[in-house]
Each structure stands twice: as C-alpha cells, then as structure tokens.
CSV table of C-alpha atoms in Angstrom, one decimal:
chain,number,residue,atom,x,y,z
A,652,MET,CA,-30.7,-79.3,53.2
A,653,ALA,CA,-34.4,-79.3,53.1
A,654,VAL,CA,-36.4,-78.9,49.9
A,655,LEU,CA,-39.9,-77.8,50.2
A,656,LEU,CA,-42.3,-79.2,47.8
A,657,GLY,CA,-44.9,-76.9,46.3
A,658,ARG,CA,-45.3,-73.1,46.9
A,659,PRO,CA,-43.6,-71.9,50.1
A,660,PRO,CA,-45.8,-70.2,52.7
A,661,ILE,CA,-45.9,-66.4,52.5
A,662,GLY,CA,-45.1,-66.2,56.2
A,663,MET,CA,-41.9,-68.0,55.7
A,664,VAL,CA,-40.8,-65.8,52.8
A,665,VAL,CA,-41.5,-62.7,54.8
A,666,ARG,CA,-39.5,-64.0,57.8
A,667,GLU,CA,-36.6,-64.8,55.6
A,668,LEU,CA,-36.5,-61.6,53.4
A,669,ALA,CA,-38.0,-59.0,55.8
A,670,PRO,CA,-34.7,-57.7,57.2
A,671,THR,CA,-33.2,-57.4,53.7
A,672,MET,CA,-36.2,-55.7,52.3
A,673,ALA,CA,-36.5,-53.3,55.2
A,674,LEU,CA,-32.9,-52.4,54.9
A,675,VAL,CA,-33.2,-51.8,51.1
A,676,ALA,CA,-36.4,-49.9,51.4
A,677,GLY,CA,-35.1,-47.7,54.2
A,678,SER,CA,-31.9,-46.9,52.2
A,679,VAL,CA,-34.0,-46.0,49.1
A,680,LEU,CA,-36.3,-43.8,51.2
A,681,ILE,CA,-33.4,-42.0,52.8
A,682,VAL,CA,-31.6,-41.5,49.5
A,683,GLY,CA,-34.8,-40.4,47.8
A,684,SER,CA,-35.6,-38.0,50.5
A,685,ILE,CA,-32.2,-36.4,50.3
A,686,LEU,CA,-32.4,-36.2,46.5
A,687,ILE,CA,-35.9,-34.6,46.6
A,688,ALA,CA,-34.8,-32.2,49.3
A,689,LEU,CA,-31.7,-31.2,47.2
A,690,PHE,CA,-33.3,-31.0,43.7
A,691,VAL,CA,-36.9,-30.2,44.4
A,692,PHE,CA,-37.4,-28.4,47.7
A,693,GLY,CA,-34.0,-26.8,47.7
A,694,PRO,CA,-34.6,-24.4,44.8
A,695,THR,CA,-38.1,-23.7,46.0
A,696,ARG,CA,-36.8,-22.9,49.5
A,697,ARG,CA,-34.2,-20.5,48.0
A,698,ARG,CA,-36.8,-18.8,45.9
A,699,LEU,CA,-39.1,-18.4,48.9
A,700,LYS,CA,-36.2,-16.9,50.8
A,701,GLN,CA,-35.6,-14.5,47.9
A,702,LEU,CA,-39.3,-13.6,47.9
A,703,GLN,CA,-39.2,-13.0,51.6
A,704,ALA,CA,-36.1,-10.8,51.3
A,705,ALA,CA,-37.7,-8.8,48.6
A,706,THR,CA,-40.8,-8.3,50.7
A,707,VAL,CA,-38.7,-7.1,53.6
A,708,ARG,CA,-36.8,-4.7,51.4
A,709,PHE,CA,-40.0,-3.4,49.9
A,710,GLY,CA,-41.5,-2.9,53.3
A,711,ALA,CA,-38.5,-0.9,54.3
A,712,GLY,CA,-39.0,1.5,51.5
A,713,ASP,CA,-37.0,0.1,48.6
A,714,MET,CA,-39.5,0.4,45.8
A,715,THR,CA,-37.1,-1.3,43.4
A,716,ALA,CA,-37.2,-4.6,45.3
A,717,ARG,CA,-38.4,-7.5,43.1
A,718,ALA,CA,-38.5,-11.3,43.5
A,719,PRO,CA,-37.3,-13.8,40.8
A,720,ASP,CA,-40.4,-15.0,39.0
A,721,ARG,CA,-39.0,-17.7,36.6
A,722,GLY,CA,-40.9,-20.9,36.3
A,723,GLY,CA,-44.4,-22.1,36.2
A,724,ASP,CA,-45.1,-23.3,39.7
A,725,GLU,CA,-47.0,-21.6,42.5
A,726,VAL,CA,-43.9,-19.9,43.9
A,727,ALA,CA,-43.3,-18.2,40.5
A,728,ALA,CA,-47.0,-17.2,40.3
A,729,LEU,CA,-46.7,-15.7,43.8
A,730,ALA,CA,-43.5,-13.8,42.8
A,731,ARG,CA,-45.1,-12.4,39.7
A,732,SER,CA,-48.1,-11.2,41.8
A,733,PHE,CA,-45.7,-9.6,44.2
A,734,ASN,CA,-43.7,-7.9,41.4
A,735,GLN,CA,-46.9,-6.6,39.8
A,736,MET,CA,-48.0,-5.2,43.2
A,737,GLY,CA,-44.6,-3.6,43.5
A,738,ASP,CA,-44.8,-2.0,40.1
A,739,GLU,CA,-48.3,-0.6,40.8
A,740,LEU,CA,-47.2,0.8,44.2
A,741,ALA,CA,-44.1,2.3,42.8
A,742,ASN,CA,-46.0,4.0,40.0
A,743,ARG,CA,-48.5,5.4,42.6
A,744,ALA,CA,-45.6,6.6,44.8
A,745,HIS,CA,-44.0,8.3,41.8
A,746,ALA,CA,-47.3,9.9,40.9
A,747,LEU,CA,-47.8,11.1,44.5
A,748,GLU,CA,-44.3,12.5,44.5
A,749,LEU,CA,-45.0,14.4,41.3
A,750,SER,CA,-48.3,15.6,42.6
A,751,ASP,CA,-46.7,16.8,45.8
A,752,LYS,CA,-44.0,18.6,43.8
A,753,ALA,CA,-46.6,20.2,41.6
A,754,ARG,CA,-48.6,21.3,44.6
A,755,ARG,CA,-45.6,22.9,46.2
A,756,GLN,CA,-44.7,24.6,43.0
A,757,LEU,CA,-48.3,25.8,42.6
A,758,LEU,CA,-48.4,27.2,46.1
A,759,ALA,CA,-45.1,29.0,45.4
A,760,ASP,CA,-46.4,30.4,42.1
A,761,VAL,CA,-49.7,31.5,43.6
A,762,SER,CA,-48.0,33.2,46.5
A,763,HIS,CA,-45.7,35.0,44.1
A,764,GLU,CA,-48.4,36.1,41.7
A,765,LEU,CA,-50.6,37.3,44.6
A,766,MET,CA,-47.8,39.1,46.4
A,767,THR,CA,-46.8,41.1,43.3
A,768,PRO,CA,-49.9,43.3,43.1
A,769,LEU,CA,-50.3,43.3,46.9
A,770,THR,CA,-46.8,44.6,47.4
A,771,ALA,CA,-47.4,47.4,44.8
A,772,MET,CA,-50.7,48.3,46.3
A,773,ARG,CA,-49.3,48.5,49.8
A,774,GLY,CA,-46.4,50.6,48.7
A,775,TYR,CA,-48.5,53.2,47.0
A,776,ILE,CA,-51.1,53.2,49.8
A,777,GLU,CA,-48.4,53.8,52.4
A,778,THR,CA,-47.1,56.7,50.2
A,779,LEU,CA,-50.5,58.3,50.0
A,780,THR,CA,-51.0,58.1,53.7
A,781,MET,CA,-47.8,59.9,54.6
A,782,LYS,CA,-48.9,63.3,55.9
A,783,GLU,CA,-45.4,64.7,55.6
A,784,LEU,CA,-45.4,64.2,51.9
A,785,ASP,CA,-47.0,67.0,49.8
A,786,LEU,CA,-48.1,65.1,46.7
A,787,GLU,CA,-49.4,66.9,43.7
A,788,GLU,CA,-52.9,66.1,42.7
A,789,GLN,CA,-51.8,64.6,39.4
A,790,THR,CA,-49.3,62.3,41.2
A,791,ARG,CA,-52.0,61.3,43.7
A,792,GLU,CA,-54.4,60.4,40.9
A,793,ARG,CA,-51.7,58.4,39.1
A,794,TYR,CA,-51.0,56.4,42.3
A,795,LEU,CA,-54.7,55.8,42.8
A,796,HIS,CA,-55.0,54.6,39.2
A,797,ILE,CA,-52.1,52.2,39.7
A,798,ILE,CA,-53.7,50.8,42.8
A,799,ASP,CA,-57.0,50.4,40.9
A,800,ASP,CA,-55.1,48.5,38.1
A,801,GLU,CA,-53.4,46.2,40.6
A,802,THR,CA,-56.7,45.6,42.3
A,803,HIS,CA,-58.3,44.4,39.0
A,804,ARG,CA,-55.2,42.3,38.3
A,805,LEU,CA,-55.5,40.6,41.7
A,806,GLU,CA,-59.2,40.0,41.0
A,807,ARG,CA,-58.4,38.4,37.6
A,808,ILE,CA,-55.8,36.1,39.1
A,809,ILE,CA,-58.1,34.9,41.9
A,810,GLY,CA,-61.0,34.5,39.4
A,811,ASP,CA,-58.8,32.5,37.1
A,812,LEU,CA,-57.6,30.3,39.9
A,813,LEU,CA,-61.2,29.6,41.0
A,814,ASP,CA,-62.2,28.9,37.4
A,815,LEU,CA,-59.3,26.5,37.0
A,816,ALA,CA,-60.1,24.7,40.2
A,817,ARG,CA,-63.7,24.2,39.2
A,818,LEU,CA,-62.8,23.0,35.8
A,819,GLU,CA,-60.1,20.6,36.8
A,820,GLY,CA,-62.0,19.3,39.8
A,821,GLY,CA,-65.1,18.5,37.7
A,822,GLY,CA,-67.2,21.1,39.4
A,823,GLY,CA,-70.0,22.9,37.7
A,824,THR,CA,-72.2,21.6,34.9
A,825,LEU,CA,-71.3,22.1,31.2
A,826,ARG,CA,-74.2,22.7,28.9
A,827,ARG,CA,-74.4,20.6,25.7
A,828,GLU,CA,-75.9,22.4,22.8
A,829,ASP,CA,-75.3,23.3,19.2
A,830,VAL,CA,-73.2,26.5,19.2
A,831,PRO,CA,-72.7,28.5,15.9
A,832,VAL,CA,-69.0,29.0,15.4
A,833,HIS,CA,-69.6,32.3,13.6
A,834,SER,CA,-71.2,33.8,16.7
A,835,LEU,CA,-68.3,32.7,18.8
A,836,PHE,CA,-65.9,34.4,16.4
A,837,GLU,CA,-68.0,37.6,16.4
A,838,ARG,CA,-68.0,37.8,20.2
A,839,VAL,CA,-64.2,37.4,20.3
A,840,HIS,CA,-63.9,40.2,17.8
A,841,SER,CA,-66.3,42.5,19.8
A,842,ARG,CA,-64.3,41.8,23.0
A,843,HIS,CA,-61.0,42.9,21.5
A,844,GLU,CA,-62.3,45.5,18.9
A,845,ARG,CA,-60.8,48.5,20.6
A,846,GLU,CA,-57.3,47.1,20.8
A,847,LEU,CA,-57.5,45.7,17.3
A,848,THR,CA,-58.4,49.2,16.0
A,849,ALA,CA,-55.8,51.0,18.0
A,850,ARG,CA,-53.0,48.6,16.9
A,851,ARG,CA,-54.3,48.2,13.3
A,852,VAL,CA,-54.4,44.4,13.8
A,853,THR,CA,-56.7,42.5,11.4
A,854,LEU,CA,-58.8,39.6,12.8
A,855,ALA,CA,-59.9,37.2,10.1
A,856,ALA,CA,-62.3,34.3,10.3
A,857,ASN,CA,-62.5,31.2,8.1
A,858,ILE,CA,-65.2,28.6,8.6
A,859,GLY,CA,-65.1,25.5,6.5
A,860,HIS,CA,-67.9,23.4,5.2
A,861,GLY,CA,-69.3,21.2,7.9
A,862,ALA,CA,-67.7,23.3,10.7
A,863,GLU,CA,-70.5,25.8,11.1
A,864,THR,CA,-71.6,24.3,14.5
A,865,VAL,CA,-69.8,22.9,17.5
A,866,ILE,CA,-71.4,21.0,20.4
A,867,GLY,CA,-70.6,22.3,23.9
A,868,ASP,CA,-71.1,25.0,26.4
A,869,PRO,CA,-71.3,28.4,24.6
A,870,ASP,CA,-69.9,30.4,27.5
A,871,ARG,CA,-67.0,28.1,28.2
A,872,LEU,CA,-66.1,27.7,24.5
A,873,GLU,CA,-66.2,31.5,24.1
A,874,GLN,CA,-64.0,31.8,27.2
A,875,ALA,CA,-61.4,29.4,25.7
A,876,LEU,CA,-61.4,31.3,22.3
A,877,GLN,CA,-61.2,34.7,24.2
A,878,ASN,CA,-58.1,33.5,26.0
A,879,LEU,CA,-56.5,32.2,22.8
A,880,ALA,CA,-57.3,35.4,21.0
A,881,ALA,CA,-55.9,37.5,23.9
A,882,ASN,CA,-52.8,35.5,23.9
A,883,ALA,CA,-52.4,35.9,20.1
A,884,LEU,CA,-53.0,39.6,20.4
A,885,ARG,CA,-50.3,40.0,23.0
A,886,HIS,CA,-47.8,38.4,20.7
A,887,THR,CA,-48.9,40.0,17.4
A,888,PRO,CA,-47.0,43.1,16.3
A,889,ASP,CA,-48.9,46.3,15.3
A,890,SER,CA,-50.4,46.0,11.8
A,891,GLY,CA,-50.3,42.3,12.1
A,892,GLU,CA,-52.9,39.6,11.5
A,893,ILE,CA,-54.8,37.0,13.6
A,894,VAL,CA,-56.7,34.3,11.8
A,895,MET,CA,-59.4,32.2,13.5
A,896,SER,CA,-60.6,29.2,11.5
A,897,ALA,CA,-62.8,26.2,11.9
A,898,ASP,CA,-62.8,23.0,9.8
A,899,VAL,CA,-63.5,19.3,10.1
A,900,VAL,CA,-60.6,16.9,10.6
A,901,GLY,CA,-61.7,13.3,10.5
A,902,ASP,CA,-64.4,13.0,13.2
A,903,LYS,CA,-63.3,16.1,15.0
A,904,LEU,CA,-64.0,19.8,14.6
A,905,ARG,CA,-60.8,21.9,14.7
A,906,LEU,CA,-60.8,25.5,15.9
A,907,ARG,CA,-57.5,27.2,15.1
A,908,VAL,CA,-56.1,30.5,16.2
A,909,ARG,CA,-53.0,31.7,14.3
A,910,ASP,CA,-51.0,34.9,14.9
A,911,SER,CA,-48.3,36.6,12.9
A,912,GLY,CA,-45.9,37.0,15.8
A,913,ALA,CA,-42.5,35.5,16.3
A,914,GLY,CA,-43.9,32.1,17.4
A,915,ILE,CA,-43.1,30.1,20.5
A,916,PRO,CA,-39.6,28.9,21.2
A,917,PRO,CA,-39.5,25.1,20.7
A,918,GLU,CA,-38.2,24.4,24.2
A,919,HIS,CA,-41.3,26.2,25.6
A,920,LEU,CA,-44.0,24.4,23.6
A,921,PRO,CA,-44.4,21.4,26.0
A,922,LEU,CA,-44.9,23.8,28.9
A,923,ILE,CA,-47.1,26.6,27.8
A,924,PHE,CA,-50.3,25.0,29.2
A,925,ASP,CA,-48.8,24.8,32.7
A,926,ARG,CA,-50.1,27.1,35.3
A,927,PHE,CA,-48.3,30.4,35.6
A,928,TYR,CA,-45.8,29.4,32.9
A,929,LYS,CA,-44.4,32.4,31.1
A,930,THR,CA,-42.2,32.1,28.1
A,931,ASP,CA,-41.0,35.7,28.4
A,932,ALA,CA,-41.5,38.8,30.4
A,933,SER,CA,-44.0,40.3,27.9
A,934,ARG,CA,-46.9,38.2,29.2
A,935,LYS,CA,-46.4,39.7,32.7
A,936,ALA,CA,-46.0,43.2,31.4
A,937,ALA,CA,-49.2,42.9,29.4
A,938,GLY,CA,-51.1,41.9,32.5
A,939,GLY,CA,-51.4,38.2,31.8
A,940,SER,CA,-52.0,36.0,34.8
A,941,GLY,CA,-50.2,33.0,33.4
A,942,LEU,CA,-53.4,30.9,33.7
A,943,GLY,CA,-55.2,31.7,30.4
A,944,LEU,CA,-53.8,28.7,28.5
A,945,SER,CA,-54.3,26.4,31.5
A,946,ILE,CA,-57.9,27.4,31.6
A,947,VAL,CA,-58.2,26.7,27.8
A,948,LYS,CA,-56.8,23.2,28.3
A,949,ALA,CA,-59.2,22.5,31.2
A,950,ILE,CA,-62.2,23.7,29.2
A,951,VAL,CA,-61.3,21.7,26.1
A,952,GLU,CA,-60.6,18.5,28.0
A,953,ARG,CA,-64.0,18.9,29.9
A,954,HIS,CA,-65.6,18.9,26.4
A,955,GLY,CA,-63.8,15.7,25.5
A,956,GLY,CA,-61.3,17.4,23.2
A,957,SER,CA,-57.6,18.3,23.2
A,958,VAL,CA,-55.5,21.4,22.5
A,959,SER,CA,-52.0,21.7,21.1
A,960,ALA,CA,-49.6,24.4,19.9
A,961,HIS,CA,-47.0,24.6,17.2
A,962,ASN,CA,-45.2,27.2,15.0
A,963,GLU,CA,-46.2,27.9,11.4
A,964,GLY,CA,-45.3,31.4,10.4
A,965,GLY,CA,-46.3,32.4,14.0
A,966,ALA,CA,-47.9,30.6,16.9
A,967,VAL,CA,-50.7,28.2,16.0
A,968,PHE,CA,-53.2,26.8,18.6
A,969,ASP,CA,-55.4,23.9,17.6
A,970,VAL,CA,-58.5,22.9,19.5
A,971,LEU,CA,-60.0,19.5,18.6
A,972,LEU,CA,-63.6,18.9,19.7
A,973,PRO,CA,-66.2,16.3,18.8
A,974,ALA,CA,-67.8,17.4,15.5
A,975,ALA,CA,-71.6,18.2,15.3
A,976,GLN,CA,-73.8,16.8,12.6
A,977,ARG,CA,-73.8,19.1,9.6
A,978,LYS,CA,-76.9,21.2,9.3
A,979,GLY,CA,-78.0,23.8,6.8
A,980,PRO,CA,-76.1,25.4,4.0
A,981,PRO,CA,-72.4,26.3,4.6
A,982,VAL,CA,-71.5,29.8,5.5
A,983,ALA,CA,-68.9,31.8,3.6
A,984,ALA,CA,-65.5,30.2,3.9
A,985,ASP,CA,-63.7,33.5,4.2
A,986,SER,CA,-64.8,36.5,6.2
A,987,HIS,CA,-62.9,39.3,7.9
A,988,LEU,CA,-63.8,40.6,11.3
A,989,SER,CA,-61.6,43.7,11.4
A,990,SER,CA,-63.3,46.9,12.6
A,991,GLU,CA,-63.0,48.6,9.2
A,992,ASP,CA,-65.0,45.8,7.5
A,993,ASN,CA,-67.6,45.9,10.2
A,994,GLU,CA,-68.1,49.6,9.7
A,995,SER,CA,-68.5,49.2,6.0
A,996,ASP,CA,-71.0,46.4,6.4
A,997,ALA,CA,-73.0,48.5,8.9
A,998,ALA,CA,-73.0,51.4,6.4
C-alpha cells in the first residue's frame, strides 16, 4: 500500500477514473437519448406525420381534412395555420359551388323566360305565313297584336336583365342628390294612373316629418318604387288600396309600400328577391318578368340600403336608405294620390 502525501496529481485521477466515468457518461447519454426520443421527439414526430397525412388528404380533394393543433409549440402553430387555410379554402370552394349552381339555374331560367315569348311569336308567325289558311282579318289582327305583345315582353325581359347585370356588377354611375320623396310618389301615381282608375284602386301617400328628402339617384329610386308599386298593384284586388309612406327610423329613411292583397306565403318570403322567382302563376299571367324585385334589391344595395318584405294586412315592402338632413317645413303627413283626388285638386 502506498499513501500519497498531499493532493494527488490530476493526471493520476484521470487515469484511474476515466474508464468508469466514460462508462457512466455513455450509459447516461444513451438512456437520456432514448428517453428524449420517446417522450419529446416521439409525440412531435407523430403530430408531424398527422399533419403530413392531413396535407395529403386535403391535396387529394378532402376539404374536411384537418390536423391536430393542440399544444403551444411550433408544430401546433403550423397545424393551426394549416387548419385555418383549410377552412378558408373550403369556404371558397363552397362559395364557388353555390355560385356555379346559381349560374346554371340563372341560365336555365333565362332560357325558359326567353323561349316562352319566342315560341309564341314563332307559332303565330308560322300560322300567318301559311297560304293555305284563309284567316279572317279580325283573326289576323289578333295574331299580330299577340306577336306585338310578346315582342314587348321579350324587350322588357332583356332590358331588365341588362339593368340587373349593370347594377350587380357595379357598372354605371349613380347620382347623389337630394330627391323630394313627394315627387317620387307623384311620378309613381302618374305611371299607374290608368290602371288605378280602371280598377278603382286607391293609391295613398304618407310622408312623415323629416322624411321629405332622400339622398340618391332620382331615376333609380323611382325605378325601384315603380317596381314595388307595380308588384303591389298586381296583387291588390279591385277597389283595394295601396299605401306608400316615408318616415325616419333611427338614422335611416324608410320607404314603405303596402298593399291590401292576400300577402305573401311565409315560405316564399326569403326567396321573393331572387331572379325569376314567382310565388304564383299570377305574376307570369300579368306580364311580370320575375326580375322586378331583384332589380329593387340591387338598386337599394347600390345606395347603401336594404330592402325586406313581410305581411301585415297584406304584403309590406320596406326600403331603408341613409337619411338626408332635414330641410324646410314638413309636408302634409297624409295625402291621397288617387285619380279622383287629383281631378278635384285640378278643378
């Protein structure tokens, strides 16, 4: 036995303990690496594989493929970004699908609406050109009158389609000026005066305080009111009443058209502003193109407003537009625009 006096040299300690220390360090390193691989990198690797599988499924067309995004590390952040991208792409794909479906339906509706007058015109024209048929002059004139009516109907449909395309596509420029509501109501009455008189339908107008003026394009606003009034007149029975009113609701000006008809069936209310949508056969029989309410919606939305419909003793259409600043004294809150009243005023 040899006892060293003082501190042993470092070299001697290393020589004696190096093999043991190396063995222990190597064992710890191996065990630690295994544990880290199992408990740290293992779950991360599985999540990366799940993210890869979701990416492959999504690329193959499965829009519902999503990756687990639990946790707060970089893999979870990457998974959340992937899922967000998947949601956005799925929404866009759904919107495109709906748009394509609407486009196909629109093409079918347009084809049907255009073919109806064309077919009638062709049939009567072929009849008139048959030399072997000896048609009476009265019958010939009636056929020509029908062809003329169908021609005008075809022009209305095409004109409405062009109008709707321009409005929904943002084409054209809308003027912005103060428009007297009373003058709009007067022009609506003048346009339908003959039918109002023939059917003894009363057209009344109520303009509330502060609702004397609306901001917008006078021609387009009149077009919207004309369409609403024409729609109301088609569904109002003889000796009935149509009421046009204007009032202020919050920071909006409300233009309302109410008729005394049977109202709109509740199941049709969400669809009446769709192109070519007809709640019944009367609209077609009355010569409606099925585009009037769609044009109203497009005009109102171009003005930054909204339009809705409900039933309240008949059909009620509400147009909400930005209100103009109140100017001048209020007009009479109650006035009638029936032809009888106009004649008495003129007298």
